[in-house]
Structures are given as structure tokens and as C-alpha cells.
Coordinates of N, CA and C in Angstrom, one line a residue:
M22 N -86.3 -114.3 -79.6 CA -86.3 -115.1 -78.3 C -87.5 -115.9 -78.2
A23 N -88.6 -115.6 -78.8 CA -89.8 -116.4 -78.8 C -89.6 -117.7 -79.5
N24 N -90.2 -118.7 -79.0 CA -90.0 -120.1 -79.5 C -91.4 -120.7 -79.7
S25 N -91.8 -121.0 -80.9 CA -93.2 -121.4 -81.2 C -93.5 -122.7 -80.5
T26 N -92.6 -123.5 -80.0 CA -92.9 -124.7 -79.3 C -93.0 -124.5 -77.8
F27 N -92.5 -123.4 -77.3 CA -92.6 -123.1 -75.9 C -93.9 -122.3 -75.7
T28 N -94.9 -122.8 -75.0 CA -96.2 -122.2 -74.9 C -96.6 -122.0 -73.5
L29 N -97.3 -120.9 -73.2 CA -97.9 -120.6 -71.9 C -99.4 -120.6 -72.1
T30 N -100.2 -121.4 -71.3 CA -101.6 -121.4 -71.3 C -102.2 -121.2 -69.9
S31 N -103.5 -120.9 -69.9 CA -104.2 -120.7 -68.6 C -105.7 -120.9 -68.8
E32 N -106.3 -121.5 -67.8 CA -107.8 -121.5 -67.8 C -108.4 -120.2 -67.3
S33 N -107.6 -119.5 -66.5 CA -108.1 -118.2 -65.9 C -108.0 -117.0 -66.8
I34 N -107.0 -117.0 -67.6 CA -106.8 -115.8 -68.5 C -106.6 -116.3 -69.9
K35 N -107.1 -115.5 -70.8 CA -107.1 -115.9 -72.3 C -106.4 -114.7 -73.0
N36 N -105.6 -115.0 -74.0 CA -104.9 -114.0 -74.7 C -105.9 -113.0 -75.4
N37 N -105.6 -111.7 -75.1 CA -106.4 -110.6 -75.6 C -107.8 -110.6 -75.2
Q38 N -108.1 -111.2 -74.0 CA -109.4 -111.1 -73.4 C -109.3 -110.4 -72.0
T39 N -110.4 -109.9 -71.6 CA -110.5 -109.1 -70.3 C -110.3 -110.1 -69.1
L40 N -109.5 -109.6 -68.2 CA -109.2 -110.3 -67.0 C -110.5 -110.4 -66.2
A41 N -110.7 -111.6 -65.5 CA -111.9 -111.7 -64.6 C -111.6 -110.9 -63.3
S42 N -112.6 -110.6 -62.6 CA -112.5 -109.8 -61.4 C -111.6 -110.6 -60.3
E43 N -111.5 -111.9 -60.5 CA -110.7 -112.7 -59.6 C -109.2 -112.3 -59.7
Q44 N -108.8 -111.8 -60.8 CA -107.4 -111.5 -61.0 C -107.1 -110.0 -60.9
V45 N -108.2 -109.2 -60.5 CA -108.1 -107.8 -60.3 C -107.6 -107.5 -58.8
L46 N -106.9 -106.4 -58.6 CA -106.4 -106.1 -57.3 C -107.5 -105.7 -56.4
N47 N -107.3 -106.0 -55.1 CA -108.3 -105.6 -54.1 C -107.6 -104.5 -53.3
G48 N -107.7 -103.3 -53.7 CA -107.1 -102.1 -53.1 C -106.9 -101.0 -54.2
F49 N -106.4 -99.9 -53.8 CA -106.2 -98.7 -54.7 C -107.5 -98.4 -55.5
G50 N -108.6 -98.6 -54.9 CA -109.9 -98.3 -55.5 C -110.4 -99.4 -56.3
C51 N -109.8 -100.5 -56.4 CA -110.3 -101.7 -57.1 C -110.8 -102.7 -56.1
S52 N -111.7 -103.5 -56.5 CA -112.3 -104.5 -55.5 C -112.4 -105.9 -56.1
G53 N -111.2 -106.4 -56.6 CA -111.2 -107.7 -57.2 C -110.7 -108.7 -56.1
G54 N -110.5 -110.0 -56.6 CA -110.1 -111.0 -55.7 C -108.6 -111.1 -55.4
N55 N -107.8 -110.4 -56.3 CA -106.3 -110.4 -56.2 C -105.8 -111.8 -56.1
I56 N -106.3 -112.7 -56.9 CA -105.9 -114.1 -56.9 C -105.0 -114.4 -58.2
S57 N -103.8 -114.9 -58.0 CA -103.0 -115.2 -59.2 C -103.7 -116.3 -60.0
P58 N -103.5 -116.2 -61.3 CA -104.2 -117.2 -62.2 C -103.4 -118.5 -62.3
D59 N -104.1 -119.5 -62.8 CA -103.4 -120.8 -63.1 C -102.6 -120.5 -64.3
L60 N -101.4 -121.1 -64.4 CA -100.5 -121.0 -65.6 C -99.9 -122.3 -65.8
K61 N -99.8 -122.7 -67.1 CA -99.1 -123.9 -67.5 C -98.2 -123.7 -68.7
W62 N -97.0 -124.2 -68.6 CA -96.1 -124.0 -69.8 C -95.5 -125.4 -70.2
Q63 N -95.2 -125.5 -71.5 CA -94.7 -126.7 -72.0 C -93.8 -126.4 -73.2
G64 N -93.0 -127.3 -73.6 CA -92.2 -127.2 -74.8 C -90.9 -126.4 -74.6
A65 N -90.4 -126.3 -73.4 CA -89.2 -125.6 -73.2 C -88.0 -126.1 -74.0
P66 N -87.1 -125.2 -74.4 CA -86.0 -125.7 -75.2 C -85.0 -126.5 -74.4
E67 N -84.2 -127.3 -75.2 CA -83.2 -128.1 -74.5 C -82.2 -127.1 -73.8
G68 N -81.7 -127.5 -72.7 CA -80.8 -126.7 -71.9 C -81.5 -125.8 -70.9
T69 N -82.8 -125.9 -70.8 CA -83.6 -125.1 -69.8 C -83.2 -125.7 -68.4
K70 N -82.7 -124.8 -67.5 CA -82.4 -125.2 -66.2 C -83.3 -124.6 -65.1
S71 N -84.1 -123.6 -65.5 CA -85.0 -123.0 -64.5 C -86.0 -122.1 -65.4
Y72 N -86.9 -121.5 -64.7 CA -87.9 -120.6 -65.3 C -88.0 -119.3 -64.4
A73 N -88.5 -118.3 -65.1 CA -88.9 -117.1 -64.4 C -90.2 -116.6 -65.0
L74 N -91.1 -116.0 -64.2 CA -92.3 -115.5 -64.6 C -92.4 -114.0 -64.3
L75 N -92.6 -113.2 -65.3 CA -92.7 -111.7 -65.1 C -94.1 -111.3 -65.6
V76 N -94.8 -110.5 -64.8 CA -96.1 -109.9 -65.2 C -96.0 -108.4 -65.2
H77 N -96.3 -107.8 -66.3 CA -96.0 -106.4 -66.5 C -97.1 -105.7 -67.3
D78 N -97.4 -104.5 -66.9 CA -98.4 -103.6 -67.6 C -97.6 -102.5 -68.2
P79 N -97.4 -102.5 -69.5 CA -96.6 -101.5 -70.2 C -97.4 -100.2 -70.4
D80 N -98.7 -100.2 -70.2 CA -99.6 -99.1 -70.4 C -99.7 -98.2 -69.1
A81 N -99.1 -98.6 -68.0 CA -99.2 -97.8 -66.8 C -98.6 -96.4 -67.1
P82 N -99.1 -95.4 -66.5 CA -98.6 -94.0 -66.8 C -97.3 -93.7 -66.1
R83 N -96.3 -94.5 -66.4 CA -94.9 -94.3 -65.9 C -94.0 -94.7 -67.0
P84 N -92.8 -94.2 -67.0 CA -91.9 -94.6 -68.1 C -91.6 -96.1 -68.2
T85 N -91.6 -96.8 -67.1 CA -91.2 -98.2 -67.1 C -92.5 -99.1 -66.9
G86 N -93.7 -98.6 -67.1 CA -94.8 -99.4 -66.9 C -95.0 -99.8 -65.4
W87 N -95.7 -100.9 -65.2 CA -96.0 -101.3 -63.8 C -95.8 -102.9 -63.7
W88 N -94.9 -103.3 -62.8 CA -94.6 -104.7 -62.5 C -95.6 -105.2 -61.5
H89 N -96.3 -106.3 -61.8 CA -97.4 -106.9 -61.0 C -97.0 -108.2 -60.3
W90 N -96.0 -108.9 -60.9 CA -95.6 -110.2 -60.3 C -94.2 -110.6 -60.9
L91 N -93.3 -110.9 -60.1 CA -92.0 -111.4 -60.5 C -91.6 -112.6 -59.7
V92 N -91.4 -113.8 -60.4 CA -91.0 -115.0 -59.8 C -89.8 -115.6 -60.5
I93 N -88.7 -115.8 -59.7 CA -87.5 -116.4 -60.3 C -87.2 -117.7 -59.6
N94 N -86.2 -118.4 -60.1 CA -85.7 -119.7 -59.6 C -86.8 -120.7 -59.5
I95 N -87.7 -120.7 -60.6 CA -88.7 -121.8 -60.7 C -87.9 -123.0 -61.2
P96 N -88.0 -124.1 -60.5 CA -87.2 -125.3 -60.9 C -87.7 -125.8 -62.3
A97 N -86.7 -126.3 -63.1 CA -87.0 -126.8 -64.4 C -88.0 -128.0 -64.4
T98 N -88.2 -128.6 -63.3 CA -89.2 -129.7 -63.2 C -90.6 -129.2 -63.0
K99 N -90.8 -127.9 -62.7 CA -92.1 -127.3 -62.4 C -92.6 -126.8 -63.8
T100 N -93.8 -127.1 -64.1 CA -94.4 -126.6 -65.4 C -95.8 -126.0 -65.2
E101 N -96.2 -125.7 -64.0 CA -97.5 -125.0 -63.8 C -97.6 -124.4 -62.4
F102 N -98.4 -123.4 -62.4 CA -98.9 -122.8 -61.1 C -100.4 -123.0 -61.0
K103 N -100.8 -123.4 -59.9 CA -102.3 -123.5 -59.7 C -102.8 -122.1 -59.3
K104 N -104.1 -121.9 -59.5 CA -104.7 -120.6 -59.2 C -104.5 -120.3 -57.7
G105 N -103.9 -119.2 -57.4 CA -103.7 -118.8 -56.0 C -102.6 -119.5 -55.3
E106 N -101.8 -120.3 -56.0 CA -100.8 -121.1 -55.4 C -99.8 -120.3 -54.5
K107 N -99.5 -120.8 -53.4 CA -98.5 -120.1 -52.5 C -97.2 -120.7 -52.9
L108 N -96.2 -119.9 -53.2 CA -94.9 -120.4 -53.7 C -93.9 -120.5 -52.6
S109 N -93.0 -121.5 -52.8 CA -92.0 -121.7 -51.7 C -90.6 -121.9 -52.3
A110 N -89.6 -121.9 -51.5 CA -88.2 -122.1 -52.0 C -88.1 -123.4 -52.8
P111 N -87.3 -123.3 -53.8 CA -86.3 -122.3 -54.1 C -86.9 -121.1 -54.9
M112 N -88.2 -121.2 -55.2 CA -88.8 -120.0 -55.9 C -88.7 -118.8 -55.1
L113 N -88.5 -117.6 -55.7 CA -88.4 -116.4 -55.0 C -89.3 -115.3 -55.8
E114 N -90.2 -114.7 -55.0 CA -91.0 -113.6 -55.5 C -90.3 -112.3 -55.1
T115 N -89.9 -111.6 -56.1 CA -89.2 -110.3 -55.8 C -90.2 -109.2 -55.8
V116 N -89.7 -108.1 -55.3 CA -90.6 -106.9 -55.0 C -91.2 -106.4 -56.4
T117 N -92.5 -106.0 -56.3 CA -93.2 -105.5 -57.4 C -93.3 -103.9 -57.3
D118 N -94.0 -103.3 -58.2 CA -94.2 -101.9 -58.1 C -95.2 -101.5 -57.1
F119 N -95.8 -102.5 -56.5 CA -96.7 -102.2 -55.3 C -95.8 -102.2 -54.0
N120 N -94.5 -102.4 -54.2 CA -93.6 -102.3 -53.1 C -93.8 -103.5 -52.1
N121 N -94.2 -104.6 -52.7 CA -94.3 -105.8 -51.9 C -94.1 -107.0 -52.8
T122 N -94.1 -108.2 -52.3 CA -93.8 -109.4 -53.1 C -95.2 -110.1 -53.3
G123 N -95.2 -111.0 -54.3 CA -96.4 -111.8 -54.6 C -97.2 -111.1 -55.7
Y124 N -98.3 -111.8 -56.0 CA -99.1 -111.3 -57.1 C -99.9 -110.1 -56.7
G125 N -99.9 -109.1 -57.6 CA -100.7 -107.9 -57.5 C -101.5 -107.7 -58.7
G126 N -102.8 -107.8 -58.6 CA -103.7 -107.8 -59.7 C -103.8 -106.5 -60.4
A127 N -104.5 -106.5 -61.5 CA -104.7 -105.3 -62.3 C -105.5 -104.2 -61.6
C128 N -105.2 -103.0 -61.8 CA -105.9 -101.9 -61.2 C -105.4 -100.6 -61.9
P129 N -105.7 -100.4 -63.2 CA -105.2 -99.2 -63.9 C -106.0 -98.0 -63.4
P130 N -105.5 -96.8 -63.7 CA -106.2 -95.6 -63.3 C -107.6 -95.5 -64.1
K131 N -108.6 -95.0 -63.4 CA -109.9 -94.9 -64.0 C -109.8 -94.0 -65.2
G132 N -110.5 -94.4 -66.3 CA -110.6 -93.7 -67.5 C -109.3 -93.6 -68.3
H133 N -108.3 -94.5 -68.0 CA -107.0 -94.5 -68.7 C -107.0 -95.4 -69.9
G134 N -108.2 -96.0 -70.2 CA -108.2 -96.9 -71.3 C -107.8 -98.4 -71.0
V135 N -107.7 -99.2 -72.0 CA -107.4 -100.6 -71.9 C -105.9 -100.7 -71.6
H136 N -105.6 -101.5 -70.6 CA -104.2 -101.8 -70.2 C -104.0 -103.3 -70.6
H137 N -102.7 -103.6 -71.0 CA -102.3 -104.9 -71.4 C -101.4 -105.5 -70.3
Y138 N -101.8 -106.7 -69.8 CA -101.1 -107.3 -68.8 C -100.4 -108.5 -69.4
N139 N -99.0 -108.4 -69.5 CA -98.2 -109.4 -70.1 C -97.7 -110.4 -69.1
F140 N -98.3 -111.7 -69.2 CA -97.8 -112.8 -68.3 C -96.8 -113.5 -69.2
T141 N -95.5 -113.4 -68.8 CA -94.4 -114.0 -69.6 C -93.6 -115.0 -68.8
I142 N -93.5 -116.2 -69.4 CA -92.7 -117.2 -68.8 C -91.4 -117.3 -69.6
Y143 N -90.3 -117.3 -68.9 CA -88.9 -117.4 -69.5 C -88.3 -118.7 -69.2
A144 N -87.7 -119.4 -70.2 CA -86.9 -120.6 -70.0 C -85.5 -120.1 -69.8
L145 N -84.8 -120.4 -68.7 CA -83.5 -119.8 -68.5 C -82.4 -120.9 -68.6
D146 N -81.2 -120.4 -68.8 CA -80.0 -121.2 -69.0 C -79.2 -121.5 -67.7
V147 N -79.8 -121.0 -66.6 CA -79.1 -121.2 -65.3 C -80.1 -121.8 -64.3
E148 N -79.6 -122.5 -63.3 CA -80.5 -123.1 -62.3 C -81.1 -122.1 -61.4
S149 N -80.4 -121.0 -61.1 CA -80.9 -120.0 -60.2 C -80.3 -118.7 -60.5
L150 N -81.0 -117.6 -60.2 CA -80.5 -116.3 -60.3 C -80.2 -115.7 -58.9
D151 N -79.0 -115.1 -58.7 CA -78.6 -114.6 -57.5 C -79.2 -113.1 -57.4
I152 N -80.5 -113.0 -57.1 CA -81.1 -111.7 -57.0 C -81.8 -111.6 -55.6
A153 N -81.6 -110.4 -55.1 CA -82.2 -110.1 -53.7 C -83.7 -109.8 -53.9
V154 N -84.4 -110.1 -52.9 CA -85.9 -110.0 -52.9 C -86.3 -108.5 -53.2
D155 N -85.5 -107.6 -52.8 CA -85.8 -106.2 -53.0 C -85.2 -105.5 -54.2
T156 N -84.7 -106.3 -55.1 CA -84.1 -105.8 -56.4 C -85.2 -105.1 -57.2
N157 N -84.8 -103.9 -57.8 CA -85.7 -103.2 -58.6 C -86.2 -104.1 -59.7
P158 N -87.6 -104.1 -60.0 CA -88.1 -105.0 -61.0 C -87.5 -104.8 -62.4
N159 N -87.1 -103.6 -62.8 CA -86.5 -103.4 -64.1 C -85.2 -104.1 -64.2
E160 N -84.5 -104.1 -63.1 CA -83.2 -104.9 -63.0 C -83.4 -106.4 -63.1
V161 N -84.5 -106.9 -62.4 CA -84.8 -108.3 -62.5 C -85.1 -108.7 -63.9
E162 N -85.9 -107.8 -64.6 CA -86.2 -108.1 -66.0 C -84.9 -108.2 -66.8
K163 N -84.0 -107.3 -66.7 CA -82.7 -107.3 -67.5 C -81.9 -108.6 -67.2
I164 N -81.8 -109.0 -65.9 CA -81.1 -110.2 -65.6 C -81.8 -111.4 -66.2
V165 N -83.1 -111.5 -66.0 CA -83.9 -112.6 -66.6 C -83.7 -112.7 -68.1
K166 N -83.8 -111.6 -68.8 CA -83.7 -111.6 -70.3 C -82.3 -112.0 -70.7
S167 N -81.3 -111.7 -69.9 CA -79.9 -112.0 -70.3 C -79.6 -113.5 -70.2
H168 N -80.5 -114.3 -69.5 CA -80.4 -115.7 -69.4 C -81.5 -116.5 -70.1
S169 N -82.3 -115.8 -70.9 CA -83.4 -116.4 -71.5 C -83.1 -117.2 -72.8
L170 N -83.6 -118.5 -72.8 CA -83.4 -119.3 -74.0 C -84.7 -119.1 -74.9
A171 N -85.8 -118.9 -74.2 CA -87.1 -118.7 -74.9 C -88.1 -118.1 -74.0
S172 N -89.2 -117.6 -74.5 CA -90.2 -117.0 -73.7 C -91.6 -117.2 -74.4
S173 N -92.6 -117.2 -73.6 CA -94.0 -117.2 -74.1 C -94.9 -116.3 -73.3
T174 N -95.8 -115.6 -73.9 CA -96.6 -114.6 -73.3 C -98.1 -114.8 -73.5
I175 N -98.9 -114.6 -72.5 CA -100.3 -114.4 -72.6 C -100.6 -112.9 -72.2
T176 N -101.3 -112.2 -73.1 CA -101.6 -110.8 -72.8 C -103.1 -110.7 -72.4
A177 N -103.4 -110.3 -71.2 CA -104.7 -110.1 -70.7 C -105.0 -108.6 -70.7
L178 N -106.3 -108.3 -70.8 CA -106.7 -106.9 -70.9 C -107.6 -106.5 -69.7
Y179 N -107.5 -105.2 -69.3 CA -108.4 -104.7 -68.3 C -108.4 -103.2 -68.3
Q180 N -109.6 -102.6 -68.0 CA -109.7 -101.2 -67.9 C -110.8 -100.9 -66.9
R181 N -110.7 -99.6 -66.3 CA -111.7 -99.2 -65.4 C -112.4 -97.9 -65.9

């Protein structure tokens, strides 16, 4: 599913580098800025009709990891998010494992080691996904992947 011409980049986060405190959660014992990073993508395959962004920590001490941000119905004409950007329709932020919508920064358990935060953009074959805002994040992932033409990931690191 990965496509070498479809790339995701960011000034705020770098692949396999530690997240800045700006992208760390402010809550649950963490005191970061909880600001979503800037993200830019390019080289989507032909037939791309929309995008989805999923941010996941597979190292969280739960069977399904921890979902930090889910954004669907990103128009095919949009190719970037500015740092801290407030998103509007038709884009939809669905519920995360924090039980709310929007970006939720890194905040792994103390002493749990390095966690990997996968910021993945998906190029989709449909203009929009008919998903309710309160849909379980694992179900959102399944639906997104079933429509994915290509994806690109930046993996950031963080530990407490």
C-alpha cells in the first residue's frame, strides 16, 4: 500500500526523532503544548479523491494501542495542515482514545520506554467516508484502509 512517490513531511516532527514538547499532551500528568504539527503531503496517486490522517501509538499498553488523532474527508485539493490548524467541514475529526475529537498529544506512561507515534496520511478512492464522529477509532482505521490507494507515514518518538 505504500507508494514511494506519495510522501508526508513536517517541519515540526522528523522521522524517528523525539517529539517536541509542543506536540506533547497537556494533561494526564504531561505538560506539553498539545499543538498539532504542521504536515504536508505530495505525490498522491492518480484517482485520489480525498485523504485521511490517522495518528496512532502502537506501543500503548492496550491490545489496540492508542489513537491520538483521526481526520477523514480531507478534500483532494488540500495538501497540508498548518501547525495548530483548526479544521472545518467537510473534514471530520472523529473520536480518539482520549474520548474526544481533535489532536491529542503524546503522553505515554512513565517508565514505559520509547513510544512510536505514527502520523499516516492515506490517499483514498472516495470523496468522503460516511463515518459518525463517535465511531470507534479501530473501525475508522479499517474503513480508511479499505479505501486506501497509498499511504505515507512519519514516525515520531517520545518517552517519559
